Amino acid sequence: MKMANNNFAKDMRINLDEPRWDQSTFVGRLKYFFWVTDPRAVFKTNKQLDDAKELVALYKEGKEPEGTTEEQIWYAKKLTLSAFHPDTGERQNVIGRMSFQVPGGMLITGCLLQFYRTSAAVVFWQWVNQSFNALVNYTNRNAQASITNQQIAVAYVSATSSAVVTAIGLKTFLSKRTTSTLLQRFVPFAAVAAANMVNIPLMRQSELIDGIAVFDENGKRVSESRYGAAKGISQVVFSRIAMATPGMLLTPVIMERLEKYRWMQRIKPAHVFIQTLIVGCFVIFTTPTACAFFPQRCSINLEKMRLVDSKKYEAIMTGYGDAPPKKLYFNKGL
């Protein structure tokens, strides 16, 4: 294949190390995550993904194929971001990719909201949901932090247990005190929120114990910070709960009203599909919106490390002397 070193003028070449939109603003992050979470990327083959990654690498070296357009470069970058881990560069499993959040999330959430009447159904779908969440959390973790198989197992079992206990406990409590089916439809959301608060911190516990890798503005690794880990993980937990909130709180209200119509009562087997489609209408917007709440490249003031990382703070001050970095940066994960 013929290569060209000057497809783009030097001053017009794209800096692929920087996001397409300004990540310091919510609108810029929103555009970015709508772009990256595009569910159509799930259907790309491994060869198409590898070719996209190769094109990005060639472009950075100025060796892209002759005739390559700017849109082709951005599309290749989009596929690369949607399928490869930002820290390791390894291709992620399909289910754990952010581009799978919309189809995966709408299907599982639709079933969680539909099958809430029996304890067996509640247990099964909460297990499915937490298995999905655990895989997503592991796939999108900060790869600078190591985690053992035992830690993964503890996080998975703990999150699944908390979801099931919350769901069954609330279901039993409400069944004894109210006949409202609408209130019982909200039980899955409470279980999902509780599990997220357990699953994510436990899955990333090594970062809370040993600290998350932090870098200066030039990308040089400076140290590890437990304060940074706590900040990043708390933002991820908030975003994950926010991602689920509209669909899991508004869909039950919509279904409760629709089910009063005779035509809906005649097609009860189709309710799960209708509910899944309604959830999908929310998830396709809430997924990129929740991801955009906080910058992916999170930052902390160096002075904040005094609180929980005093020894590492002192080491940084000693190493940098009179000119320590005011801010440190890290990948908070998704």
Tab-separated table of C-alpha atoms in Angstrom:
chain	number	residue	atom	x	y	z
A	1	MET	CA	0.000	0.000	0.000
A	2	LYS	CA	1.364	3.373	-0.999
A	3	MET	CA	2.139	5.645	1.949
A	4	ALA	CA	2.263	9.407	2.097
A	5	ASN	CA	4.037	11.479	4.680
A	6	ASN	CA	2.307	14.737	3.786
A	7	ASN	CA	-1.401	13.965	3.380
A	8	PHE	CA	-2.060	16.849	5.764
A	9	ALA	CA	-0.098	20.057	6.007
A	10	LYS	CA	2.094	20.142	9.112
A	11	ASP	CA	0.103	22.889	10.787
A	12	MET	CA	-3.199	21.128	9.973
A	13	ARG	CA	-2.364	17.660	11.271
A	14	ILE	CA	-4.640	16.323	13.995
A	15	ASN	CA	-3.251	15.844	17.473
A	16	LEU	CA	-4.674	12.400	18.234
A	17	ASP	CA	-3.258	12.483	21.752
A	18	GLU	CA	-5.880	15.106	22.572
A	19	PRO	CA	-9.672	14.494	22.576
A	20	ARG	CA	-11.678	15.854	19.660
A	21	TRP	CA	-13.628	18.151	21.983
A	22	ASP	CA	-12.562	20.258	24.955
A	23	GLN	CA	-12.732	17.989	28.005
A	24	SER	CA	-12.638	20.866	30.477
A	25	THR	CA	-16.308	21.624	29.713
A	26	PHE	CA	-19.392	19.476	30.243
A	27	VAL	CA	-20.585	20.061	26.663
A	28	GLY	CA	-17.223	18.950	25.275
A	29	ARG	CA	-17.261	15.783	27.395
A	30	LEU	CA	-20.883	15.106	26.425
A	31	LYS	CA	-20.045	15.243	22.713
A	32	TYR	CA	-17.040	13.016	23.333
A	33	PHE	CA	-18.991	10.316	25.184
A	34	PHE	CA	-21.894	10.336	22.717
A	35	TRP	CA	-19.172	9.649	20.150
A	36	VAL	CA	-17.349	6.930	22.119
A	37	THR	CA	-20.441	5.105	23.463
A	38	ASP	CA	-22.006	4.776	19.997
A	39	PRO	CA	-23.487	1.236	20.203
A	40	ARG	CA	-22.856	0.629	16.491
A	41	ALA	CA	-19.174	0.112	17.336
A	42	VAL	CA	-20.098	-3.172	19.054
A	43	PHE	CA	-20.726	-4.774	15.659
A	44	LYS	CA	-17.225	-4.097	14.329
A	45	THR	CA	-15.026	-7.156	13.829
A	46	ASN	CA	-11.675	-7.571	15.551
A	47	LYS	CA	-9.966	-7.015	12.194
A	48	GLN	CA	-11.799	-3.727	11.678
A	49	LEU	CA	-10.820	-2.622	15.167
A	50	ASP	CA	-7.193	-3.661	14.716
A	51	ASP	CA	-7.083	-1.879	11.342
A	52	ALA	CA	-8.447	1.274	12.986
A	53	LYS	CA	-5.808	1.099	15.716
A	54	GLU	CA	-3.094	0.588	13.094
A	55	LEU	CA	-4.313	3.586	11.076
A	56	VAL	CA	-4.139	5.771	14.187
A	57	ALA	CA	-0.580	4.583	14.834
A	58	LEU	CA	0.435	5.204	11.198
A	59	TYR	CA	-1.071	8.677	11.258
A	60	LYS	CA	0.887	9.602	14.375
A	61	GLU	CA	4.062	8.605	12.510
A	62	GLY	CA	3.018	10.518	9.392
A	63	LYS	CA	2.789	7.293	7.393
A	64	GLU	CA	-0.965	7.008	6.791
A	65	PRO	CA	-2.106	5.635	3.387
A	66	GLU	CA	-2.267	8.163	0.573
A	67	GLY	CA	-5.682	9.789	0.251
A	68	THR	CA	-6.675	9.243	3.897
A	69	THR	CA	-9.222	11.866	4.921
A	70	GLU	CA	-9.621	13.655	8.244
A	71	GLU	CA	-12.969	11.944	8.865
A	72	GLN	CA	-11.372	8.523	8.324
A	73	ILE	CA	-8.741	9.398	10.912
A	74	TRP	CA	-11.343	10.519	13.443
A	75	TYR	CA	-13.467	7.434	12.798
A	76	ALA	CA	-10.445	5.193	13.353
A	77	LYS	CA	-9.734	7.068	16.575
A	78	LYS	CA	-13.348	6.593	17.662
A	79	LEU	CA	-13.181	2.818	17.133
A	80	THR	CA	-9.846	2.679	18.935
A	81	LEU	CA	-11.221	4.508	21.959
A	82	SER	CA	-14.377	2.388	22.002
A	83	ALA	CA	-12.555	-0.944	22.009
A	84	PHE	CA	-9.037	-0.570	23.459
A	85	HIS	CA	-8.087	0.217	27.058
A	86	PRO	CA	-6.584	3.724	27.368
A	87	ASP	CA	-3.830	2.560	29.761
A	88	THR	CA	-2.769	-0.802	28.307
A	89	GLY	CA	-3.797	-0.473	24.662
A	90	GLU	CA	-5.261	-3.995	24.825
A	91	ARG	CA	-8.544	-4.819	23.101
A	92	GLN	CA	-11.321	-5.011	25.682
A	93	ASN	CA	-13.910	-7.767	25.893
A	94	VAL	CA	-17.102	-6.808	24.030
A	95	ILE	CA	-19.448	-6.838	27.044
A	96	GLY	CA	-17.170	-4.593	29.093
A	97	ARG	CA	-16.814	-1.886	26.450
A	98	MET	CA	-18.630	1.411	26.971
A	99	SER	CA	-20.164	1.010	23.501
A	100	PHE	CA	-22.023	-2.040	24.869
A	101	GLN	CA	-23.527	-0.078	27.768
A	102	VAL	CA	-26.622	0.954	25.807
A	103	PRO	CA	-27.672	-2.440	24.379
A	104	GLY	CA	-26.515	-4.363	27.458
A	105	GLY	CA	-27.933	-1.879	29.946
A	106	MET	CA	-31.343	-1.572	28.278
A	107	LEU	CA	-31.822	-5.347	28.064
A	108	ILE	CA	-30.838	-6.100	31.660
A	109	THR	CA	-32.650	-3.085	33.121
A	110	GLY	CA	-35.794	-3.930	31.171
A	111	CYS	CA	-35.764	-7.431	32.653
A	112	LEU	CA	-34.991	-6.123	36.168
A	113	LEU	CA	-38.049	-3.872	36.003
A	114	GLN	CA	-40.306	-6.462	34.419
A	115	PHE	CA	-39.518	-9.500	36.552
A	116	TYR	CA	-39.861	-8.079	40.068
A	117	ARG	CA	-42.850	-10.050	41.323
A	118	THR	CA	-41.186	-13.286	42.493
A	119	SER	CA	-38.137	-13.678	44.724
A	120	ALA	CA	-36.550	-16.172	42.307
A	121	ALA	CA	-36.782	-13.701	39.417
A	122	VAL	CA	-35.386	-10.894	41.601
A	123	VAL	CA	-32.388	-12.990	42.644
A	124	PHE	CA	-31.658	-14.168	39.098
A	125	TRP	CA	-31.792	-10.745	37.422
A	126	GLN	CA	-29.848	-9.033	40.194
A	127	TRP	CA	-27.159	-11.701	39.732
A	128	VAL	CA	-27.133	-11.101	35.967
A	129	ASN	CA	-26.907	-7.337	36.487
A	130	GLN	CA	-24.066	-7.546	38.991
A	131	SER	CA	-22.174	-9.980	36.781
A	132	PHE	CA	-22.478	-7.435	33.971
A	133	ASN	CA	-21.448	-4.551	36.237
A	134	ALA	CA	-18.461	-6.443	37.629
A	135	LEU	CA	-17.211	-7.129	34.110
A	136	VAL	CA	-17.684	-3.479	33.087
A	137	ASN	CA	-15.914	-2.240	36.226
A	138	TYR	CA	-12.989	-4.606	35.725
A	139	THR	CA	-12.705	-3.809	32.017
A	140	ASN	CA	-12.665	-0.051	32.610
A	141	ARG	CA	-10.540	-0.023	35.757
A	142	ASN	CA	-7.392	2.068	36.033
A	143	ALA	CA	-4.888	-0.490	34.730
A	144	GLN	CA	-2.014	1.091	36.677
A	145	ALA	CA	-3.449	-0.542	39.805
A	146	SER	CA	-3.138	-4.302	40.236
A	147	ILE	CA	-5.968	-6.475	41.527
A	148	THR	CA	-5.883	-10.152	42.465
A	149	ASN	CA	-8.390	-12.846	41.516
A	150	GLN	CA	-9.347	-13.089	45.188
A	151	GLN	CA	-10.152	-9.373	45.337
A	152	ILE	CA	-12.235	-9.669	42.176
A	153	ALA	CA	-14.159	-12.605	43.664
A	154	VAL	CA	-14.789	-10.760	46.958
A	155	ALA	CA	-16.040	-7.667	45.103
A	156	TYR	CA	-18.318	-9.729	42.872
A	157	VAL	CA	-19.838	-11.795	45.690
A	158	SER	CA	-20.241	-8.751	47.957
A	159	ALA	CA	-21.958	-6.648	45.288
A	160	THR	CA	-24.280	-9.464	44.238
A	161	SER	CA	-25.139	-10.209	47.875
A	162	SER	CA	-25.850	-6.542	48.659
A	163	ALA	CA	-28.105	-6.240	45.602
A	164	VAL	CA	-30.043	-9.396	46.417
A	165	VAL	CA	-30.391	-8.572	50.140
A	166	THR	CA	-31.546	-5.028	49.354
A	167	ALA	CA	-34.023	-6.202	46.714
A	168	ILE	CA	-35.511	-9.071	48.735
A	169	GLY	CA	-35.525	-7.021	51.949
A	170	LEU	CA	-37.336	-4.073	50.364
A	171	LYS	CA	-39.726	-6.346	48.480
A	172	THR	CA	-40.696	-8.135	51.707
A	173	PHE	CA	-40.991	-4.851	53.622
A	174	LEU	CA	-43.226	-3.216	51.014
A	175	SER	CA	-45.417	-6.287	50.503
A	176	LYS	CA	-46.324	-6.190	54.225
A	177	ARG	CA	-47.020	-2.460	54.379
A	178	THR	CA	-48.519	-1.460	51.041
A	179	THR	CA	-50.423	-2.894	48.104
A	180	SER	CA	-48.909	-0.366	45.693
A	181	THR	CA	-47.309	-2.165	42.767
A	182	LEU	CA	-45.642	1.094	41.698
A	183	LEU	CA	-43.540	1.247	44.874
A	184	GLN	CA	-42.475	-2.367	44.365
A	185	ARG	CA	-41.344	-1.468	40.833
A	186	PHE	CA	-38.760	0.891	42.377
A	187	VAL	CA	-37.102	-1.937	44.347
A	188	PRO	CA	-34.674	-2.862	41.501
A	189	PHE	CA	-33.310	0.703	41.439
A	190	ALA	CA	-32.610	0.667	45.183
A	191	ALA	CA	-30.789	-2.650	44.798
A	192	VAL	CA	-28.739	-1.416	41.837
A	193	ALA	CA	-27.733	1.767	43.679
A	194	ALA	CA	-26.721	-0.184	46.795
A	195	ALA	CA	-24.695	-2.674	44.747
A	196	ASN	CA	-22.848	0.079	42.865
A	197	MET	CA	-21.747	1.578	46.168
A	198	VAL	CA	-20.264	-1.805	47.100
A	199	ASN	CA	-19.104	-3.219	43.773
A	200	ILE	CA	-16.980	-0.365	42.428
A	201	PRO	CA	-14.968	0.416	45.602
A	202	LEU	CA	-14.323	-3.288	46.223
A	203	MET	CA	-13.361	-3.975	42.611
A	204	ARG	CA	-10.858	-1.117	42.855
A	205	GLN	CA	-9.844	-1.645	46.476
A	206	SER	CA	-6.136	-1.894	45.644
A	207	GLU	CA	-6.254	1.763	44.545
A	208	LEU	CA	-7.798	2.772	47.877
A	209	ILE	CA	-5.168	0.785	49.782
A	210	ASP	CA	-2.017	1.531	47.773
A	211	GLY	CA	-3.068	4.648	45.887
A	212	ILE	CA	-3.792	5.436	42.250
A	213	ALA	CA	-0.934	6.414	39.921
A	214	VAL	CA	-0.711	10.198	39.558
A	215	PHE	CA	1.194	12.173	36.930
A	216	ASP	CA	2.363	15.741	36.410
A	217	GLU	CA	1.099	17.883	33.527
A	218	ASN	CA	3.828	16.466	31.260
A	219	GLY	CA	2.679	12.875	31.800
A	220	LYS	CA	5.556	11.917	34.104
A	221	ARG	CA	4.513	9.476	36.829
A	222	VAL	CA	5.042	11.207	40.150
A	223	SER	CA	3.647	8.914	42.834
A	224	GLU	CA	0.480	7.158	44.028
A	225	SER	CA	-2.379	8.788	45.882
A	226	ARG	CA	-5.112	7.276	48.037
A	227	TYR	CA	-6.850	10.638	48.107
A	228	GLY	CA	-6.946	10.618	44.300
A	229	ALA	CA	-8.325	7.059	44.306
A	230	ALA	CA	-11.121	8.020	46.703
A	231	LYS	CA	-12.018	11.027	44.574
A	232	GLY	CA	-11.996	9.123	41.301
A	233	ILE	CA	-13.943	6.124	42.606
A	234	SER	CA	-16.598	8.292	44.286
A	235	GLN	CA	-17.144	10.112	40.991
A	236	VAL	CA	-17.522	6.808	39.145
A	237	VAL	CA	-20.055	5.539	41.720
A	238	PHE	CA	-22.087	8.753	41.407
A	239	SER	CA	-22.031	8.568	37.599
A	240	ARG	CA	-23.087	4.919	37.535
A	241	ILE	CA	-26.080	5.569	39.815
A	242	ALA	CA	-27.017	8.679	37.820
A	243	MET	CA	-26.782	6.609	34.636
A	244	ALA	CA	-29.452	4.219	35.930
A	245	THR	CA	-31.723	6.724	37.683
A	246	PRO	CA	-33.965	8.155	34.907
A	247	GLY	CA	-34.673	4.823	33.247
A	248	MET	CA	-35.249	2.907	36.469
A	249	LEU	CA	-37.429	5.570	38.118
A	250	LEU	CA	-39.451	6.883	35.169
A	251	THR	CA	-40.020	3.630	33.258
A	252	PRO	CA	-42.066	2.081	36.127
A	253	VAL	CA	-44.309	5.159	36.179
A	254	ILE	CA	-44.834	4.953	32.411
A	255	MET	CA	-45.526	1.204	32.503
A	256	GLU	CA	-47.912	1.557	35.456
A	257	ARG	CA	-50.025	3.939	33.397
A	258	LEU	CA	-49.792	1.988	30.148
A	259	GLU	CA	-50.847	-1.258	31.813
A	260	LYS	CA	-54.222	0.264	32.679
A	261	TYR	CA	-55.184	0.284	28.999
A	262	ARG	CA	-57.054	-2.736	27.647
A	263	TRP	CA	-54.776	-3.107	24.632
A	264	MET	CA	-51.794	-3.402	26.970
A	265	GLN	CA	-53.562	-5.995	29.095
A	266	ARG	CA	-54.095	-8.107	25.973
A	267	ILE	CA	-50.363	-8.233	25.129
A	268	LYS	CA	-48.804	-9.054	28.504
A	269	PRO	CA	-46.057	-11.269	26.985
A	270	ALA	CA	-44.851	-8.209	25.057
A	271	HIS	CA	-44.509	-6.027	28.164
A	272	VAL	CA	-40.861	-6.961	28.672
A	273	PHE	CA	-40.023	-5.841	25.122
A	274	ILE	CA	-41.963	-2.584	25.479
A	275	GLN	CA	-40.310	-1.889	28.815
A	276	THR	CA	-36.873	-2.639	27.380
A	277	LEU	CA	-37.445	-0.199	24.499
A	278	ILE	CA	-38.571	2.514	26.931
A	279	VAL	CA	-35.465	1.940	29.048
A	280	GLY	CA	-33.350	2.092	25.894
A	281	CYS	CA	-34.721	5.543	25.062
A	282	PHE	CA	-33.374	6.733	28.417
A	283	VAL	CA	-30.102	4.787	28.452
A	284	ILE	CA	-28.963	6.026	25.035
A	285	PHE	CA	-28.894	9.545	26.513
A	286	THR	CA	-28.070	8.888	30.170
A	287	THR	CA	-24.976	6.775	29.434
A	288	PRO	CA	-22.946	9.542	27.742
A	289	THR	CA	-24.457	12.211	30.006
A	290	ALA	CA	-23.463	10.433	33.230
A	291	CYS	CA	-19.990	9.668	31.865
A	292	ALA	CA	-19.603	13.390	31.085
A	293	PHE	CA	-20.317	14.628	34.608
A	294	PHE	CA	-16.618	14.514	35.536
A	295	PRO	CA	-13.420	14.740	33.454
A	296	GLN	CA	-11.855	11.378	32.584
A	297	ARG	CA	-8.453	12.900	33.308
A	298	CYS	CA	-9.145	13.745	36.913
A	299	SER	CA	-6.930	16.070	38.935
A	300	ILE	CA	-6.068	16.804	42.558
A	301	ASN	CA	-4.186	19.649	44.173
A	302	LEU	CA	-0.847	18.480	45.505
A	303	GLU	CA	-1.644	20.038	48.889
A	304	LYS	CA	-4.633	17.682	49.259
A	305	MET	CA	-2.249	14.724	49.468
A	306	ARG	CA	-1.206	15.908	52.923
A	307	LEU	CA	-4.493	14.581	54.273
A	308	VAL	CA	-4.047	10.869	53.574
A	309	ASP	CA	-0.742	10.602	51.676
A	310	SER	CA	1.568	12.625	53.916
A	311	LYS	CA	4.675	10.471	53.344
A	312	LYS	CA	4.267	10.489	49.576
A	313	TYR	CA	3.569	14.212	49.698
A	314	GLU	CA	6.860	14.768	51.502
A	315	ALA	CA	8.688	12.558	48.976
A	316	ILE	CA	7.277	14.614	46.113
A	317	MET	CA	8.264	17.881	47.784
A	318	THR	CA	11.778	16.545	48.339
A	319	GLY	CA	12.086	15.302	44.766
A	320	TYR	CA	10.865	18.504	43.118
A	321	GLY	CA	12.493	20.946	45.512
A	322	ASP	CA	11.282	24.516	45.072
A	323	ALA	CA	9.122	23.807	42.003
A	324	PRO	CA	6.679	20.990	42.788
A	325	PRO	CA	3.641	20.573	40.483
A	326	LYS	CA	0.546	22.311	41.835
A	327	LYS	CA	-1.753	19.694	40.330
A	328	LEU	CA	-1.458	15.968	39.734
A	329	TYR	CA	-3.514	14.017	37.188
A	330	PHE	CA	-4.857	10.468	36.904
A	331	ASN	CA	-7.287	8.357	34.893
A	332	LYS	CA	-10.338	7.960	37.125
A	333	GLY	CA	-11.758	5.045	35.116
A	334	LEU	CA	-15.352	4.626	33.996
